[in-house]
Short mmCIF file of C-alpha atoms (C1' of nucleotides) in Angstrom, two decimals:
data_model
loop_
_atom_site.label_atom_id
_atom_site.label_comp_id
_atom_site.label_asym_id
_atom_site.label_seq_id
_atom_site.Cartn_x
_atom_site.Cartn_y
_atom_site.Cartn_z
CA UNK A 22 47.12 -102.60 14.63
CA UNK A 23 48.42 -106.16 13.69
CA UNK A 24 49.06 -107.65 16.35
CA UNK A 25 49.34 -110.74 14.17
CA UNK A 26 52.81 -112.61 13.78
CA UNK A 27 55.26 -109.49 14.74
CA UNK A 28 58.33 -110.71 14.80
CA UNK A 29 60.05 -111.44 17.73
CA UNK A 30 63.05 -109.71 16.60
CA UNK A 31 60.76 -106.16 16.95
CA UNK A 32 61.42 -106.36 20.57
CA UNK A 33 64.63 -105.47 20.27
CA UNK A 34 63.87 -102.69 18.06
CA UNK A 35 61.46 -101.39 21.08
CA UNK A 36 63.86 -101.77 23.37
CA UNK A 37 65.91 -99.58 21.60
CA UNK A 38 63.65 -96.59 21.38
CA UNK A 39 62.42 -97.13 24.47
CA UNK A 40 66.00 -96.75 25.72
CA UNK A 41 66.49 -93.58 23.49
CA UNK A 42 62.88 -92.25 24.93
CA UNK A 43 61.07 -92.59 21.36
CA UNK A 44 57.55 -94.40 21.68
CA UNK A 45 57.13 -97.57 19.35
CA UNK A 46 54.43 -97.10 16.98
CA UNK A 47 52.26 -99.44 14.77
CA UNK A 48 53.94 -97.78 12.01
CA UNK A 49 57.60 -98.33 13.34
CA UNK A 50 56.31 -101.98 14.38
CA UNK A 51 55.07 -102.58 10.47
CA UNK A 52 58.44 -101.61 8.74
CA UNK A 53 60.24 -103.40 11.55
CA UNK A 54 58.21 -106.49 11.01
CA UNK A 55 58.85 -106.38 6.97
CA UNK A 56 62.42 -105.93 7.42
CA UNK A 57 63.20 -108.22 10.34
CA UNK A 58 60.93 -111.08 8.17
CA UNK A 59 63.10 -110.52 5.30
CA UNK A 60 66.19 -112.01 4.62
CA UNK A 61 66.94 -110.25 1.59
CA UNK A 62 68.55 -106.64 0.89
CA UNK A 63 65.34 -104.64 0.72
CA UNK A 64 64.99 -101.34 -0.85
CA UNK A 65 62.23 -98.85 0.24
CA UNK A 66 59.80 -99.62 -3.00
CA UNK A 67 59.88 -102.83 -1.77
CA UNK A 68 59.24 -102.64 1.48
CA UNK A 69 56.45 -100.30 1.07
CA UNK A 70 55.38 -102.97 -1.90
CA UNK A 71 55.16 -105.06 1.20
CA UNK A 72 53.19 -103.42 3.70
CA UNK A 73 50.89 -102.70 0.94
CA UNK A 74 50.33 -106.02 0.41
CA UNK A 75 49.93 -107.03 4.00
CA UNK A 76 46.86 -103.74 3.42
CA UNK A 77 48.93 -101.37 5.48
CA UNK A 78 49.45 -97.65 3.70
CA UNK A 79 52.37 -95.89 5.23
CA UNK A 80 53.70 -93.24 4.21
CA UNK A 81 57.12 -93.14 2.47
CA UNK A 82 58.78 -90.66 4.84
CA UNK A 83 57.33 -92.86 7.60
CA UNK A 84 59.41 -95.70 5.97
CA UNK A 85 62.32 -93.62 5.87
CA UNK A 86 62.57 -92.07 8.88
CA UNK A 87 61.79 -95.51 10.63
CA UNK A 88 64.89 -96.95 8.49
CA UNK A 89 67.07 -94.47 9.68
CA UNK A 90 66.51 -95.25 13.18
CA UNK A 91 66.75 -98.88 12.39
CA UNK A 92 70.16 -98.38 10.94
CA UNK A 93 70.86 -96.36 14.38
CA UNK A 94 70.19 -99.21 16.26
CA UNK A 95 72.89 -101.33 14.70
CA UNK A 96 70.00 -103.80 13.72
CA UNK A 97 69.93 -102.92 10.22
CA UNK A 98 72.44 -102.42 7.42
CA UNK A 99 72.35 -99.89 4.81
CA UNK A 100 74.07 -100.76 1.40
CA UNK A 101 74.27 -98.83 -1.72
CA UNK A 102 75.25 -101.35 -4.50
CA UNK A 103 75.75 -98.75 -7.12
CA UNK A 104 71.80 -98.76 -7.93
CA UNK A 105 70.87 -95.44 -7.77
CA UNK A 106 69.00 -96.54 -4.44
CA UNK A 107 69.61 -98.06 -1.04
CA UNK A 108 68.66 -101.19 0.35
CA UNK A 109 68.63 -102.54 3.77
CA UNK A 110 68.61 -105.51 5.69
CA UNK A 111 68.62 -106.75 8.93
CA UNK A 112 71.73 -107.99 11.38
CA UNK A 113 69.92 -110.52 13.14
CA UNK A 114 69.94 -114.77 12.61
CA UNK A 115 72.94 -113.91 10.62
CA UNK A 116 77.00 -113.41 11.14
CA UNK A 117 76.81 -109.86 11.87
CA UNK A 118 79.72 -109.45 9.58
CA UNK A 119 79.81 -110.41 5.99
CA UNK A 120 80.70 -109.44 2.81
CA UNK A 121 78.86 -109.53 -0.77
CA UNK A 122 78.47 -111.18 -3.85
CA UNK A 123 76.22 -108.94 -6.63
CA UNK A 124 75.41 -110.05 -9.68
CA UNK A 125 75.56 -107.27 -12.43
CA UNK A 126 72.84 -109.29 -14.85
CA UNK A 127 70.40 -109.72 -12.56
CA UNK A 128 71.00 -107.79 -9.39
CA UNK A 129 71.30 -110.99 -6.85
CA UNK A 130 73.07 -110.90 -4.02
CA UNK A 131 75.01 -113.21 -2.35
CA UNK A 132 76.63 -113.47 1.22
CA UNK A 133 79.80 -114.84 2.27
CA UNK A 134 82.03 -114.82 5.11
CA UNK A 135 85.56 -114.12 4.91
CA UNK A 136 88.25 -114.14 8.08
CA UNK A 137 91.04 -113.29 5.68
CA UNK A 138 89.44 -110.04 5.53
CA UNK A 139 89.58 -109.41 9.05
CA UNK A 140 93.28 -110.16 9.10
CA UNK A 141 93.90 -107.97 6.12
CA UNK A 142 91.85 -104.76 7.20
CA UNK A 143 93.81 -105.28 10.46
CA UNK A 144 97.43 -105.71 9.03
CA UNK A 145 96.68 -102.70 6.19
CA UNK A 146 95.26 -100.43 8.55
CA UNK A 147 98.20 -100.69 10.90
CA UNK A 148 100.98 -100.56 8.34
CA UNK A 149 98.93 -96.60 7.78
CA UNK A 150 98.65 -95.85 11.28
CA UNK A 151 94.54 -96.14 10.41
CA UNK A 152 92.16 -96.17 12.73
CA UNK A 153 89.79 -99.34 11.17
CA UNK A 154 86.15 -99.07 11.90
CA UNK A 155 83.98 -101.12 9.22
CA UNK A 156 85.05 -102.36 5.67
CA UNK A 157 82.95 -103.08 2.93
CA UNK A 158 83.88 -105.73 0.20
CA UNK A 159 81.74 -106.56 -2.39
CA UNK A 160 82.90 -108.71 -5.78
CA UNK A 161 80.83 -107.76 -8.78
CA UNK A 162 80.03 -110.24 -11.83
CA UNK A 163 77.58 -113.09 -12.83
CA UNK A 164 76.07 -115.63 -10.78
CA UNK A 165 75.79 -118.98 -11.66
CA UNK A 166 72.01 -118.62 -12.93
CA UNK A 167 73.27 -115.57 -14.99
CA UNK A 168 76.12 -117.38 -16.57
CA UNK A 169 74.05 -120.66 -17.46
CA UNK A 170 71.56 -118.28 -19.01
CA UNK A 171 74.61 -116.96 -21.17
CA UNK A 172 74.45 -113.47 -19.73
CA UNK A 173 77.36 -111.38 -20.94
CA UNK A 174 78.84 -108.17 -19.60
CA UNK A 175 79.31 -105.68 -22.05
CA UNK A 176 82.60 -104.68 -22.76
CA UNK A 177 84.37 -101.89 -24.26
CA UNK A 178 87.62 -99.47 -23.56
CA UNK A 179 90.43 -99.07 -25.11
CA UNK A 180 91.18 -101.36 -27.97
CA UNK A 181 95.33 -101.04 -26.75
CA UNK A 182 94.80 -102.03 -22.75
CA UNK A 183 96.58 -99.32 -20.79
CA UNK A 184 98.93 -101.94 -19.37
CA UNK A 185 100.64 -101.95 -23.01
CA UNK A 186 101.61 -98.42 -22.64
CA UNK B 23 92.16 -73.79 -26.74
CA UNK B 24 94.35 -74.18 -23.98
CA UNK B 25 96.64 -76.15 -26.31
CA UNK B 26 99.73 -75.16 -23.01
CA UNK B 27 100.85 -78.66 -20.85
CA UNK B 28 97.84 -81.00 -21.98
CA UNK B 29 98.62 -83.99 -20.09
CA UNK B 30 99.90 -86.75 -22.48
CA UNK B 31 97.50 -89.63 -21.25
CA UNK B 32 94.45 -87.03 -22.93
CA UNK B 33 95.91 -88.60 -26.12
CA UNK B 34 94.94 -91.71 -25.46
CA UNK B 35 91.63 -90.37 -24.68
CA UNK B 36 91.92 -88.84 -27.97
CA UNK B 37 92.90 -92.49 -29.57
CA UNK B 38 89.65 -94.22 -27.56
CA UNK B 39 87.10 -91.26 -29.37
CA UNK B 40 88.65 -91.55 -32.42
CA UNK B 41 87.92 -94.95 -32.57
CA UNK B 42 84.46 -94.76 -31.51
CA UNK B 43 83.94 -92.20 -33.83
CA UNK B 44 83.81 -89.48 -31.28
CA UNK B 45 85.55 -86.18 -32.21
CA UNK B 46 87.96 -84.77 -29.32
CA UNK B 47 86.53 -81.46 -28.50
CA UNK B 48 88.43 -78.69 -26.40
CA UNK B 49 86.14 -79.44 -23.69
CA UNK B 50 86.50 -82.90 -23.48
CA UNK B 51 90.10 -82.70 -23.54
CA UNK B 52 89.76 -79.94 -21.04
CA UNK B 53 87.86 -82.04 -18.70
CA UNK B 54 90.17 -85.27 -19.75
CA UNK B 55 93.48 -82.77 -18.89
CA UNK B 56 92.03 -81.96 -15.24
CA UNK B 57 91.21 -85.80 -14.64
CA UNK B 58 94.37 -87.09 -15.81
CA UNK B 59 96.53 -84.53 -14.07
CA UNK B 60 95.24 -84.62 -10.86
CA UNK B 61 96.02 -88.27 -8.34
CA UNK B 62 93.31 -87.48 -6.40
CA UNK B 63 89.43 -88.72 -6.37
CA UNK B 64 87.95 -85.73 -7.71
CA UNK B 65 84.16 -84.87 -7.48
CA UNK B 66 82.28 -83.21 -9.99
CA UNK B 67 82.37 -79.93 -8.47
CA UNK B 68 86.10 -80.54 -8.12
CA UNK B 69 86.64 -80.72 -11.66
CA UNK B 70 84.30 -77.98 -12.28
CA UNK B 71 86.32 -75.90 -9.81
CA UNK B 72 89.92 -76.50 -11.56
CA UNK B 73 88.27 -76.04 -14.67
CA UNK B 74 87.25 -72.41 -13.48
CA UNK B 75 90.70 -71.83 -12.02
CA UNK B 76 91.97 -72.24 -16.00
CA UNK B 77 89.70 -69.49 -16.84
CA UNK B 78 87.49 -72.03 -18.86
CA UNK B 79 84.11 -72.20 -18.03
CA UNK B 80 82.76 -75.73 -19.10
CA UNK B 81 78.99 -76.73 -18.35
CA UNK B 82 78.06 -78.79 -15.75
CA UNK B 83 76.23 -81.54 -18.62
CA UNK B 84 79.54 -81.33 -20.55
CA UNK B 85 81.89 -82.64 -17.63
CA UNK B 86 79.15 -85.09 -16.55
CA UNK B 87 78.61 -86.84 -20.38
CA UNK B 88 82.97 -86.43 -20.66
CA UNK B 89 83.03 -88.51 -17.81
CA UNK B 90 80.49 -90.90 -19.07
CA UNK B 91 83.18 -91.20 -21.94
CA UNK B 92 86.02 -91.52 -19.93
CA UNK B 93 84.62 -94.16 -17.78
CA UNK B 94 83.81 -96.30 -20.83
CA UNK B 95 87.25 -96.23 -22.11
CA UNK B 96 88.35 -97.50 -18.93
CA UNK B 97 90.78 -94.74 -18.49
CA UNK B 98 89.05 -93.21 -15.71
CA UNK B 99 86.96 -95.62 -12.78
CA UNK B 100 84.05 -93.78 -10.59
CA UNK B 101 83.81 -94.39 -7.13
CA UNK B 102 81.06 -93.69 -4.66
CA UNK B 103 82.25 -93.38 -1.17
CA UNK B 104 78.55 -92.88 0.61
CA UNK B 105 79.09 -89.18 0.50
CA UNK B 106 75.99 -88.70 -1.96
CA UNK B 107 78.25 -88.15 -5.06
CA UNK B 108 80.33 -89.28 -7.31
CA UNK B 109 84.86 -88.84 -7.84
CA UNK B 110 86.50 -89.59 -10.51
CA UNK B 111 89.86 -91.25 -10.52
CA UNK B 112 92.11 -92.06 -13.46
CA UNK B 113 93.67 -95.53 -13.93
CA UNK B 114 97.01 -94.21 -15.69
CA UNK B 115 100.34 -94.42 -13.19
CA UNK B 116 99.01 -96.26 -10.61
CA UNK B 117 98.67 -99.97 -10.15
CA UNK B 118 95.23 -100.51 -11.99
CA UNK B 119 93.61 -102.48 -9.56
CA UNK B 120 93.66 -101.09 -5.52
CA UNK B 121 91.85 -100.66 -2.43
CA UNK B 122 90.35 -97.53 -0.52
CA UNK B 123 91.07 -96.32 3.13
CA UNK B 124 88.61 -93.59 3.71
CA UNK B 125 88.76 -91.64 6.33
CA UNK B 126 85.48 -90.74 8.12
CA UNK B 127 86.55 -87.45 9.54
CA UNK B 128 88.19 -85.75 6.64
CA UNK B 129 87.29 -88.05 3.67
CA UNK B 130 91.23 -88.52 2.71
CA UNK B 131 91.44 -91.37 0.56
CA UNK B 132 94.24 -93.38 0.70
CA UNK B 133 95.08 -96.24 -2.05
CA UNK B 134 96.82 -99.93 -0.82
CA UNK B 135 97.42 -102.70 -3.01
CA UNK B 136 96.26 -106.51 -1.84
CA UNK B 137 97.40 -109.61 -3.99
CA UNK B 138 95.39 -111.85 -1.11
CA UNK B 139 91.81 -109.82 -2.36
CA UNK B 140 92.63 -110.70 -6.00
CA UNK B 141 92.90 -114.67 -4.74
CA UNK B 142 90.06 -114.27 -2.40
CA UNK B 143 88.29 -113.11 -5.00
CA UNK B 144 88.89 -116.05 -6.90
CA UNK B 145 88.47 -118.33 -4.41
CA UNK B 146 84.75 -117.33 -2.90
CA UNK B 147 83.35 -116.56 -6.78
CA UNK B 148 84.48 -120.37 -7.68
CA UNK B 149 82.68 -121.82 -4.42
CA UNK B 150 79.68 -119.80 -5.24
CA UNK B 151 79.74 -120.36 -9.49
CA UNK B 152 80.01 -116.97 -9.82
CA UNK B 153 82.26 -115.20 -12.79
CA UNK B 154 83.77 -112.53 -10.89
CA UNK B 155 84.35 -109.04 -13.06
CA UNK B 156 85.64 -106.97 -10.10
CA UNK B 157 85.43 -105.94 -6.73
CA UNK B 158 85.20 -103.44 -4.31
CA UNK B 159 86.96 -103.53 -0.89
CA UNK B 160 86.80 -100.31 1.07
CA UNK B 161 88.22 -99.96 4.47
CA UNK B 162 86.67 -96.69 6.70
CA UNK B 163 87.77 -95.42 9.83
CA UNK B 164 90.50 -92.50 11.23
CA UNK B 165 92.77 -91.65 9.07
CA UNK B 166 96.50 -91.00 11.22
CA UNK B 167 96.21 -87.42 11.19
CA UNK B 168 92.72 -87.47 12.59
CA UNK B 169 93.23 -89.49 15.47
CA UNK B 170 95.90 -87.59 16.61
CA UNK B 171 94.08 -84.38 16.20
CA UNK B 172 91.35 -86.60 18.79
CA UNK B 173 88.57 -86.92 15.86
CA UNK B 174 86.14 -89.93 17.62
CA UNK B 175 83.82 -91.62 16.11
CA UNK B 176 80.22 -91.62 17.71
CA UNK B 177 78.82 -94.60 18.40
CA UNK B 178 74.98 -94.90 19.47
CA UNK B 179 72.94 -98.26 18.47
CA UNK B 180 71.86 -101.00 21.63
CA UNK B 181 72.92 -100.78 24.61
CA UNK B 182 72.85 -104.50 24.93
CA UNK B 183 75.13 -105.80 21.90
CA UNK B 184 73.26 -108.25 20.08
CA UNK B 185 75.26 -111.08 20.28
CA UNK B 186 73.89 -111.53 23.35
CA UNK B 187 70.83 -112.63 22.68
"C1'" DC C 24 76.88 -77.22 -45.00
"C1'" DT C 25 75.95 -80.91 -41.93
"C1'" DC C 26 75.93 -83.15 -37.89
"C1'" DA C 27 77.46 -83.96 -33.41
"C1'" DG C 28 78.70 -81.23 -29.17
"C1'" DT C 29 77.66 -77.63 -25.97
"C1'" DG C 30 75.23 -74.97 -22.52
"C1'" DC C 31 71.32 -73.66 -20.41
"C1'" DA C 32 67.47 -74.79 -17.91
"C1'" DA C 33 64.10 -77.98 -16.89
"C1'" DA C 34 63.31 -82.70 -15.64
"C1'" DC C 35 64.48 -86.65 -12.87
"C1'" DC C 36 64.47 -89.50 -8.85
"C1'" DG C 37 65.67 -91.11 -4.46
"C1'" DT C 38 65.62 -88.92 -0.28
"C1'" DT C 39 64.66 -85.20 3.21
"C1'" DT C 40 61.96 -81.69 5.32
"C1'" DG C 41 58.00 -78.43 6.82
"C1'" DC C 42 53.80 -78.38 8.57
"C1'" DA C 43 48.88 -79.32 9.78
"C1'" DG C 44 46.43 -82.87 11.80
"C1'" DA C 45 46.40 -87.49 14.33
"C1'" DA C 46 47.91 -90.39 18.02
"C1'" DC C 47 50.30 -91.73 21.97
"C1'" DG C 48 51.02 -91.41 27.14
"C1'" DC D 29 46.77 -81.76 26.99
"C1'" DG D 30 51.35 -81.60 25.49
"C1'" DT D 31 54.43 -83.79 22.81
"C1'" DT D 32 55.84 -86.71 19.21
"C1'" DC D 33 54.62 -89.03 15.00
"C1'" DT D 34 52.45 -89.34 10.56
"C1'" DG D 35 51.37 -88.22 5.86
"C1'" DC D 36 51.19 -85.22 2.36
"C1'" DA D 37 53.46 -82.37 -0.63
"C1'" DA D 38 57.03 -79.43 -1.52
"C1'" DA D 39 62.03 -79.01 -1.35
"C1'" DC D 40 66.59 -80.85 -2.10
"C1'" DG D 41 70.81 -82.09 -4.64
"C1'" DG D 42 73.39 -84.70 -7.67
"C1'" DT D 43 72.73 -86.22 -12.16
"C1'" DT D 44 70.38 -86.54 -16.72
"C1'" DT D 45 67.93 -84.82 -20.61
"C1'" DG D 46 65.60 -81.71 -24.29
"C1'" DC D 47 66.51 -78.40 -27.30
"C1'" DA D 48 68.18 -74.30 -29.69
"C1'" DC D 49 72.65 -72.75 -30.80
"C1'" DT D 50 77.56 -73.30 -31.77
"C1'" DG D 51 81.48 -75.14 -33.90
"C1'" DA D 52 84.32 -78.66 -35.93
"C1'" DG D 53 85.28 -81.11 -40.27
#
DNA sequence: CTCAGTGCAAACCGTTTGCAGAACG
DNA sequence: CGTTCTGCAAACGGTTTGCACTGAG
């Protein structure tokens, strides 16, 4: 049942089924709980690596199904950062827009907020007679852990850069 | 053989093997010849598709490890745009380094250049320590043609916006 | 001749789905 | 009690891999 410590931000999640007539289970409740008590960009091994350890056993398509209505909701985020996998993470105690730093040596990520961005979706969209509805920006390289730990990025291509043409 | 109209730029491709040690194969210059003569994102099954239209019939595994090569020599970039696959794009006659509009209702993809990303870029990777390699900025939405053909987006999630809180 | 490349089919892996049984209201 | 959810396992789909065969040098 665990009653114990849900997180307030659950609620909201309730409120949200209730509006759409789904019930709230214990299950929902659990994978709610783990992702609204995260602040970092889960993926679904790890969430169910959580609820494991709190001695709850649900079922993967439990965990996916519940993430999908999450990410209905507008309380959750779904990224793919190139992984092979998703990962998720929650809208809540946070700007709800944002954009990302990921490190390619160790797979950190990194928030930051950006108004420029704004500005520029705004003024490119317009100049193409676009419709904007959501951007996604996300820089790629080493963070500063990486680079003290001399992490390099493999590099290879052309010998002759295709600029030289 | 197909030795009619190979697009130049599979030289190069040809160049980048050869000094790798690679041989250039008919296939891979087959596969190289779609890529570089087409300006659009292809897909996979694209490729496979214009390949077919040639009369060559080229093995799924064999366009797959071709583009393995061709995004190592940094002729070609890959780009996953949520769809739950992989297009292809080469780098040759185009500014190297641009953004995405992607349409939500028809998948176009349309390309925009942005010198204020390139010193954003710079900016937020120096705050954070971070050695940026290179970034992503993707901008979805309605494309021009679909909102006047009255494509809508749907939009679900709370009923009470969370900002509210 | 030799060795890498090719093509087929099977394997992979994250994700989705079908269905019998459990749980909610 | 009916309806929805859950969990298992099988299916899915794009991509990767193993391996016998082909072909280039």
């Amino acid at each position: 049942m665990k009653t114990t410590a849900a997180h307030p931000f659950v609620r909201l999640f309730g409120r949200y089924l209730r509006d759409q007539g789904f019930p709230m289970t214990q299950q929902r409740a659990s994978v709610a709980d783990v992702v609204f008590g995260s602040d970092e960009h889960l993926s679904v091994e790890e969430i169910e690596g959580c609820l494991r350890a709190r001695g709850e056993r649900i079922g993967k398509a439990t965990i996916y199904r519940t993430l999908d209505l999450l990410v209905r909701s507008k309380l959750v985020d779904e990224h793919d950062f190139g992984e092979g996998f998703k990962r998720y993470e929650h809208r809540l105690s946070r700007q709800p827009v944002h954009e990302h730093l990921i490190c390619l040596s160790c797979g950190k990520v990194t928030e930051f907020r950006s108004s420029e961005i704004l500005r520029l979706e705004e003024r490119v969209a317009r100049e193409h007679g676009f419709r904007p509805s959501r951007h996604k920006l996300e820089i790629y390289g080493l963070c500063a852990d990486c680079r003290q730990s001399g992490a390099r990025l493999e590099d290879e291509g052309l010998t002759c850069p295709i600029e030289t043409i």
